XYZ file of C-alpha atoms in Angstrom:
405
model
C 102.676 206.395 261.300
C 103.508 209.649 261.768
C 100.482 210.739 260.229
C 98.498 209.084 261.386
C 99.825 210.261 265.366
C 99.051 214.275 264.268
C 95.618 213.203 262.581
C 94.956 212.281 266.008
C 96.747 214.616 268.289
C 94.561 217.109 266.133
C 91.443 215.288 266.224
C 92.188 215.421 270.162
C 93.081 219.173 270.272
C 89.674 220.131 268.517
C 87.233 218.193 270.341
C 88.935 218.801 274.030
C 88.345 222.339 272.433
C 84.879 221.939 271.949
C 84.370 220.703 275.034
C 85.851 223.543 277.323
C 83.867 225.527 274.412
C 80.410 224.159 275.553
C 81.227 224.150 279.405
C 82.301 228.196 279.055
C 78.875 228.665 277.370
C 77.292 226.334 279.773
C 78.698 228.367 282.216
C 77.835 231.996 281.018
C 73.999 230.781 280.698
C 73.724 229.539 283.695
C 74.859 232.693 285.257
C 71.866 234.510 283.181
C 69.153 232.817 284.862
C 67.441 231.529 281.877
C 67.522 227.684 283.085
C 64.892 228.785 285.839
C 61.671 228.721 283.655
C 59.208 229.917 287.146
C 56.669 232.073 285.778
C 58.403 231.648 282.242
C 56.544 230.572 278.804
C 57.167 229.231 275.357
C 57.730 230.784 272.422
C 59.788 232.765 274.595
C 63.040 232.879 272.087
C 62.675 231.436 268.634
C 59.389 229.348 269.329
C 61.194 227.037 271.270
C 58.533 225.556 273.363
C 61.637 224.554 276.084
C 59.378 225.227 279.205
C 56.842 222.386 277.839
C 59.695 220.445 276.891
C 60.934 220.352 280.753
C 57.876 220.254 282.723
C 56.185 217.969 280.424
C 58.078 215.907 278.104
C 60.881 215.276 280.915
C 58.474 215.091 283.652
C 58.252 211.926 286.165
C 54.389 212.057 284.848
C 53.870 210.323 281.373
C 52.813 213.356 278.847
C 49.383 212.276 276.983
C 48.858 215.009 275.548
C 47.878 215.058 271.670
C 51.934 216.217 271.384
C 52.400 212.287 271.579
C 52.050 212.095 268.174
C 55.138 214.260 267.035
C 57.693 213.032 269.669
C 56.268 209.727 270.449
C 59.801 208.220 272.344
C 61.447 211.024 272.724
C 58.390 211.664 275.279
C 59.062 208.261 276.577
C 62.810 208.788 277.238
C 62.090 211.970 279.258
C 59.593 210.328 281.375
C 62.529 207.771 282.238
C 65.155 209.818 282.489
C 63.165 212.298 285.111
C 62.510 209.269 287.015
C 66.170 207.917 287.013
C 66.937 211.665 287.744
C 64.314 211.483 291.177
C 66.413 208.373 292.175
C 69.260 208.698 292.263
C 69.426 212.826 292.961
C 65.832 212.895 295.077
C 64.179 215.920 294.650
C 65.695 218.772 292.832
C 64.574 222.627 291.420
C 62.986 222.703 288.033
C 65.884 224.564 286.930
C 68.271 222.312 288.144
C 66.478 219.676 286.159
C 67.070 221.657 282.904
C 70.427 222.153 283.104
C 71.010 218.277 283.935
C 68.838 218.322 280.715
C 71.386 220.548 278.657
C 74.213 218.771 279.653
C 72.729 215.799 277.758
C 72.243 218.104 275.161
C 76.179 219.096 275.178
C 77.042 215.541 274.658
C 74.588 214.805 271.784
C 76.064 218.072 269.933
C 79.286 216.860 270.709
C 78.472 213.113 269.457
C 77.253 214.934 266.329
C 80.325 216.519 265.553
C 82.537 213.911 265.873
C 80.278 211.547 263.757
C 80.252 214.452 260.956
C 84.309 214.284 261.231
C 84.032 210.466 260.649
C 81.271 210.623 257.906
C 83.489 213.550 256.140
C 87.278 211.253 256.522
C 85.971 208.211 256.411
C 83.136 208.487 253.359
C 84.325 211.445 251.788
C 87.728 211.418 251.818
C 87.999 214.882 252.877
C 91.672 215.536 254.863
C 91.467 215.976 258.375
C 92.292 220.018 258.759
C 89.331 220.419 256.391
C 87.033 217.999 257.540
C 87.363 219.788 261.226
C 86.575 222.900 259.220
C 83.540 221.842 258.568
C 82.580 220.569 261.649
C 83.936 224.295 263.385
C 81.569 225.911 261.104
C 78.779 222.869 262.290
C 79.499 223.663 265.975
C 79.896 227.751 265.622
C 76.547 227.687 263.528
C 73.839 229.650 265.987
C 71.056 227.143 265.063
C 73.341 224.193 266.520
C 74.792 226.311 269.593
C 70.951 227.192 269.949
C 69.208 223.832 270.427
C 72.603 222.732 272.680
C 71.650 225.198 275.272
C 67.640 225.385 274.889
C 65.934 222.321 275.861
C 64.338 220.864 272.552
C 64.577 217.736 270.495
C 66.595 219.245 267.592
C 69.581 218.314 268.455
C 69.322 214.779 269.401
C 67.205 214.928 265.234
C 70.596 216.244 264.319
C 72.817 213.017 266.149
C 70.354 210.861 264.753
C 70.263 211.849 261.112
C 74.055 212.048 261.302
C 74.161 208.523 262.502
C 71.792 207.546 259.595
C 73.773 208.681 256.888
C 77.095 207.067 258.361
C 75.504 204.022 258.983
C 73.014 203.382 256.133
C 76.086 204.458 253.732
C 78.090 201.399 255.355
C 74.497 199.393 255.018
C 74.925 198.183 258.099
C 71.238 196.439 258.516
C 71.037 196.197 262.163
C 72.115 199.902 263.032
C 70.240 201.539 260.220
C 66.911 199.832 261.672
C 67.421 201.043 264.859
C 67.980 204.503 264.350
C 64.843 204.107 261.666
C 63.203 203.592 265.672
C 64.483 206.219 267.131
C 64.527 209.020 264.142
C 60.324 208.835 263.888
C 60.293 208.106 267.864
C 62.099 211.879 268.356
C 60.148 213.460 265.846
C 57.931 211.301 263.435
C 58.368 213.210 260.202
C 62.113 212.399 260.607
C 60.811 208.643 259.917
C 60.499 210.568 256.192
C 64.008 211.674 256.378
C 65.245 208.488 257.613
C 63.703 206.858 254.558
C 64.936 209.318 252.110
C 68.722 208.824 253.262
C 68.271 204.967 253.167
C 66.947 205.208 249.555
C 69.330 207.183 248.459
C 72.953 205.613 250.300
C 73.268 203.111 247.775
C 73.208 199.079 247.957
C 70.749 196.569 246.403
C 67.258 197.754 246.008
C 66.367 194.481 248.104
C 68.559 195.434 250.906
C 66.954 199.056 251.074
C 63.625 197.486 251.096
C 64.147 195.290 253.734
C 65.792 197.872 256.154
C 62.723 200.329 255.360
C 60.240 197.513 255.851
C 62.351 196.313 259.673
C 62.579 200.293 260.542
C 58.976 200.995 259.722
C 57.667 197.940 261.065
C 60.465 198.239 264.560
C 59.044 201.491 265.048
C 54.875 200.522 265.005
C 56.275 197.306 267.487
C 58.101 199.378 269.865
C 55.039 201.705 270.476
C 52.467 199.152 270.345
C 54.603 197.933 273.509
C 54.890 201.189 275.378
C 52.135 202.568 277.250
C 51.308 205.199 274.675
C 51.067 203.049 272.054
C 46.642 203.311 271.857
C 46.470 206.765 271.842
C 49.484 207.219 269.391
C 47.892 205.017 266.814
C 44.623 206.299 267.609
C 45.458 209.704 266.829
C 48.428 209.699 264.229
C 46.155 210.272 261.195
C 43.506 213.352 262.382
C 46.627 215.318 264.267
C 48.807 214.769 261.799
C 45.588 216.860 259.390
C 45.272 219.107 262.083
C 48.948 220.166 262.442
C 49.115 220.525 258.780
C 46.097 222.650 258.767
C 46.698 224.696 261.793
C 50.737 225.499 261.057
C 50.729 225.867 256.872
C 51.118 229.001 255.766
C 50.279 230.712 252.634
C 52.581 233.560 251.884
C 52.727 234.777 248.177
C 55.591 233.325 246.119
C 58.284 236.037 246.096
C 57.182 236.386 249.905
C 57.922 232.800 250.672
C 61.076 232.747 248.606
C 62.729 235.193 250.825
C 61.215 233.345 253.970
C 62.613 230.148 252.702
C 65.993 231.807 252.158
C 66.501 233.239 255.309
C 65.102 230.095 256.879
C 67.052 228.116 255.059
C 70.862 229.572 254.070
C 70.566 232.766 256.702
C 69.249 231.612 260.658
C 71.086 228.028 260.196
C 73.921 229.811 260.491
C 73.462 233.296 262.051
C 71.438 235.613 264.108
C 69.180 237.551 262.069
C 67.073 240.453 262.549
C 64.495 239.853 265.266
C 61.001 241.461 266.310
C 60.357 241.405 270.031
C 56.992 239.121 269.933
C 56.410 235.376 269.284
C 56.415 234.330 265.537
C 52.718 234.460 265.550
C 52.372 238.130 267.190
C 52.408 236.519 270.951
C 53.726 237.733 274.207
C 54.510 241.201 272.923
C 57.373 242.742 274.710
C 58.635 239.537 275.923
C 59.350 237.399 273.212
C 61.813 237.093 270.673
C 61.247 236.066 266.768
C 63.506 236.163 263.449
C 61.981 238.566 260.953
C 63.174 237.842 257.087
C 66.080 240.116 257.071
C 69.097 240.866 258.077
C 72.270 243.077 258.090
C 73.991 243.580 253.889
C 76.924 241.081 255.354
C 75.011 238.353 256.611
C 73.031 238.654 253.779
C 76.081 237.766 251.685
C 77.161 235.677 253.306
C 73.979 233.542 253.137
C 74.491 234.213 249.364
C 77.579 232.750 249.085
C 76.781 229.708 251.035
C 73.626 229.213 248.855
C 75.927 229.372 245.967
C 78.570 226.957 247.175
C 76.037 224.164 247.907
C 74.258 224.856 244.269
C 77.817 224.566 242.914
C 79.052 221.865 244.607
C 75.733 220.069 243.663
C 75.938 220.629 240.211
C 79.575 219.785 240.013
C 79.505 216.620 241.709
C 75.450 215.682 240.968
C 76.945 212.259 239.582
C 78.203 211.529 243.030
C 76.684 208.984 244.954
C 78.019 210.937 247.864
C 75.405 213.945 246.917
C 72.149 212.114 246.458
C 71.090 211.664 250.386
C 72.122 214.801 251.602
C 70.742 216.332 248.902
C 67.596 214.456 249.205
C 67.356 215.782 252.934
C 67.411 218.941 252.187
C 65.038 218.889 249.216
C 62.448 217.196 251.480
C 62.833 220.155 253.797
C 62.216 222.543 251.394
C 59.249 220.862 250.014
C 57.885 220.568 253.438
C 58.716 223.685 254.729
C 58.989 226.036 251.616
C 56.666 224.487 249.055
C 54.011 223.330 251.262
C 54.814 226.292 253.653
C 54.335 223.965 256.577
C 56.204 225.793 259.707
C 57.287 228.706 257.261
C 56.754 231.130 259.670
C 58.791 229.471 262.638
C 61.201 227.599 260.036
C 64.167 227.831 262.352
C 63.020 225.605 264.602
C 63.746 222.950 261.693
C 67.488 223.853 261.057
C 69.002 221.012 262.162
C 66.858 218.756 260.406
C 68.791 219.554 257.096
C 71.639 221.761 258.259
C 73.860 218.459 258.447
C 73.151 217.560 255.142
C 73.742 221.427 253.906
C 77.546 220.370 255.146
C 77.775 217.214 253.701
C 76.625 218.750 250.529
C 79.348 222.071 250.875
C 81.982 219.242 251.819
C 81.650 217.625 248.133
C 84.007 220.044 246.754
C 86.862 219.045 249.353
C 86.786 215.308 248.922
C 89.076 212.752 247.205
C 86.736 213.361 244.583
C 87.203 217.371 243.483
C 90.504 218.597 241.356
C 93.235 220.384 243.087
C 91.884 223.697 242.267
C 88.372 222.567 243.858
C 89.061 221.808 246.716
C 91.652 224.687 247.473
C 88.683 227.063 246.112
C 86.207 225.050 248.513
C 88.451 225.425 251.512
C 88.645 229.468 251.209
C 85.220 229.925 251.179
C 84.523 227.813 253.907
C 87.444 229.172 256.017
C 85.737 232.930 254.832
C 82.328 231.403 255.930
C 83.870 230.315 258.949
C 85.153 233.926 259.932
C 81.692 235.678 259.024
C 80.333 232.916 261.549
C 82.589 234.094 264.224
C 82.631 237.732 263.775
C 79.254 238.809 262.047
C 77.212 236.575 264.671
C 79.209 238.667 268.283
C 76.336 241.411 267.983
C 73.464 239.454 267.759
C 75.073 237.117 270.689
C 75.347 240.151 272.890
C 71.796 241.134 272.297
C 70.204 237.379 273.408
C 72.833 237.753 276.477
C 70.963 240.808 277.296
C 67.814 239.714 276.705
C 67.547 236.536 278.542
C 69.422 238.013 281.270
C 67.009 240.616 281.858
C-alpha cells in the first residue's frame, strides 16, 4: 500500500511538473510574438507549414485544397473546432486563434506522456522512477517540445500512435478501430503505421485481420460521410504519385546515410546545426533549416543513442514487446531513408517514430532485462537525459532570438 501511495504521489509530482513546464514555455513564446503569423510564411522554422495550418486547416472555411488528401480529418476537426471557437468566443485575432490552438497542443503532448508512462509500467514492466525517465527524456526531446508549441499535426500523430500501441497490445477491438480512423484521418500514411503496430502486438491472426479490415473499412465510411469525402477519393491515388514524385529525393548513399542519421538519432532529440533558408533554398535570410551536422557532443550523443536502441534490439529481438516499435521505426526508415521520401525535411517526421525509438530504448529496463541490464540501461538514459538538458540551452537561445526578432 505504501507503494503503491509514492508510485502515485510521484506520478503526481512529475506530471503537475510538466504542466507548469509547458505553461512557462507557453508563456515565454507568447511574449516573442511568434503566435502572430501577419505578414508571416511557412517554412519559416523547420518546414513547418504552421501559418497554413492556422488560416487554413483551422479555418471556419472547409480547406479543399489537394492537402485533403494527407490530413483528411484532421482538416475536418479544425474546421469544427474554429467554428465552436467563433461561438462561443465571437470574433478573435488570428494570433489569438493559434495560441487557443497550442494549448490543445499542450494537452495532446501531455496525454502522450502519460500514456507512454502507462504503456512502459503497465506492458513493460519497467519501475516507475525509470519509466518517468523515459518519458522526461520524451518531453525534453526538441522535436516533441517543437510540434507542442508550433501549430502542426505531429503531435496529435504522436498521441495517436501511442494510443495504438497501448491499445492494440491489450487487443481491445473497439478502441484499436477507432484510432485505425483517426491515425489515417490526421495523416493518411499513419493508416500504414497503424497497420504495422496491429500486425505486430500479438493475438490471433483472425483477430488482427478483422481489426485491420473494421479500421480500414471505418476510415473509407467516415469520409464517404463527410463533405470531403468525393474529392478525397477522387484524388487519393494521382496526389499520392505526385507527392511521391515531387518530395523524393535522391542523395548518393553515404550522403543519405548521414541525412538519415541526423534525421533520425540527432534532430529527434536536439537542435542541430541550422542554415538560415528553407530546406529547399527558400526565403533566404528569413528562414530556418537543419543542415546534417552538428557540434562533436551531440554527435555522440546521437551515437550512443543509436547504439542503445541497436543493442537493446538485438538483446531482446525475441521479445514480443520489440516487434511493433521496431516495426515503426523500420517503416520510417524505409519511407524516409530508403525511398528518400521527405529526406531533406525529415524532421518534420520525428514524432512519427520517436515514440517507438523509446519503447525500443525502454526494453533494456523492463521485467524482462538482468539486473546488470537494466542498471546499465538506466545510466545511459539518465546520461542521455543530461546531454538533452544541457547540450540543447544554446541552440534554444538561438530560436529565442530568432523568432523574437
Amino acid at each position: 500500500m505504501k507503494d503503491r501511495r509514492y508510485s502515485s504521489a510521484g506520478r503526481l509530482i512529475f506530471f503537475s511538473a510538466l504542466a507548469v513546464l509547458y505553461a512557462g514555455l507557453f508563456l515565454v513564446i507568447c511574449r516573442t510574438g511568434f503566435f502572430d503569423v501577419a505578414g508571416a510564411h511557412n517554412d519559416r522554422v523547420f518546414s513547418a507549414d504552421d501559418v497554413y495550418f492556422v488560416t487554413s486547416f483551422f479555418s471556419s472555411t472547409l480547406d479543399t485544397s489537394p492537402r485533403i488528401i494527407k490530413h483528411p480529418l484532421l482538416i475536418l476537426f479544425g474546421c469544427l473546432f474554429t467554428r465552436l471557437e467563433g461561438l462561443v468566443l465571437g470574433p478573435i485575432s488570428m494570433e489569438h486563434h493559434y495560441v487557443l490552438i497550442v494549448m490543445a497542443q499542450m494537452c495532446a503532448a501531455w496525454l502522450a506522456a502519460a500514456v507512454l508512462d502507462r504503456i512502459l509500467e503497465e506492458q513493460y514492466r519497467v519501475p516507475l522512477p525509470q519509466a518517468l525517465l523515459v518519458c522526461a527524456i520524451f518531453v525534453l526531446s526538441f522535436s516533441t517540445l517543437f510540434y507542442t508549441f508550433v501549430a502542426e499535426s505531429y503531435i496529435w500523430s504522436a498521441l495517436v500512435l501511442l494510443l495504438t500501441l497501448y491499445f492494440a497490445r491489450k487487443q481491445s477491438l473497439l478502441f484499436t478501430v477507432l484510432l485505425g480512423i483517426l491515425a489515417a484521418g490526421i495523416t493518411i500514411t499513419n493508416g500504414a503505421l497503424w497497420a504495422v503496430i496491429v500486425l505486430c502486438s500479438g493475438g490471433t491472426l483472425r483477430h488482427r485481420l478483422t481489426v485491420l479490415a473494421l479500421g480500414g473499412g471505418g476510415f473509407c465510411a467516415v469520409m464517404a460521410l463527410t463533405p470531403l469525402g468525393p474529392q478525397f477519393f477522387a484524388s487519393l491515388l494521382p496526389g499520392a504519385l505526385g507527392s511521391a514524385h515531387n518530395y523524393s529525393d535522391h542523395f548518393p548513399p553515404l550522403d543519405a546515410l548521414r541525412r538519415v542519421f541526423f534525421a533520425f538519432f540527432g534532430s529527434t532529440g536536439f537542435y542541430l546545426d541550422t542554415m538560415d533558408q528553407s530546406a529547399f533554398g527558400q526565403f533566404q535570410g528569413d528562414a530556418l533549416a537543419f543542415l546534417p551536422s552538428a557540434p562533436l557532443p551531440i554527435v555522440l550523443a546521437g551515437l550512443v543513442w543509436l547504439a542503445l536502441l541497436v543493442w537493446a534490439a538485438v538483446r531482446h529481438r525475441g521479445s514480443p514487446l520489440l516487434w511493433a516499435p521496431l516495426a515503426v521505426l523500420g517503416c520510417n526508415l524505409l519511407l524516409h531513408g530508403v525511398i528518400q521520401y521527405g529526406l531533406k525535411e525529415a524532421f518534420l517526421y520525428s514524432l512519427h517514430h520517436l515514440p517507438a525509438q523509446l519503447c525500443i530504448a525502454a526494453l533494456p529496463l523492463s521485467q524482462e532485462a538482468s539486473k546488470r541490464e537494466r542498471k546499465a540501461a538506466d545510466r545511459v538514459l539518465t546520461a542521455y537525459l543530461v546531454c538533452l538538458l544541457t547540450l540543447n540551452l544554446p541552440g534554444y537561445q538561438a530560436l529565442l532570438a530568432y523568432i523574437a526578432r
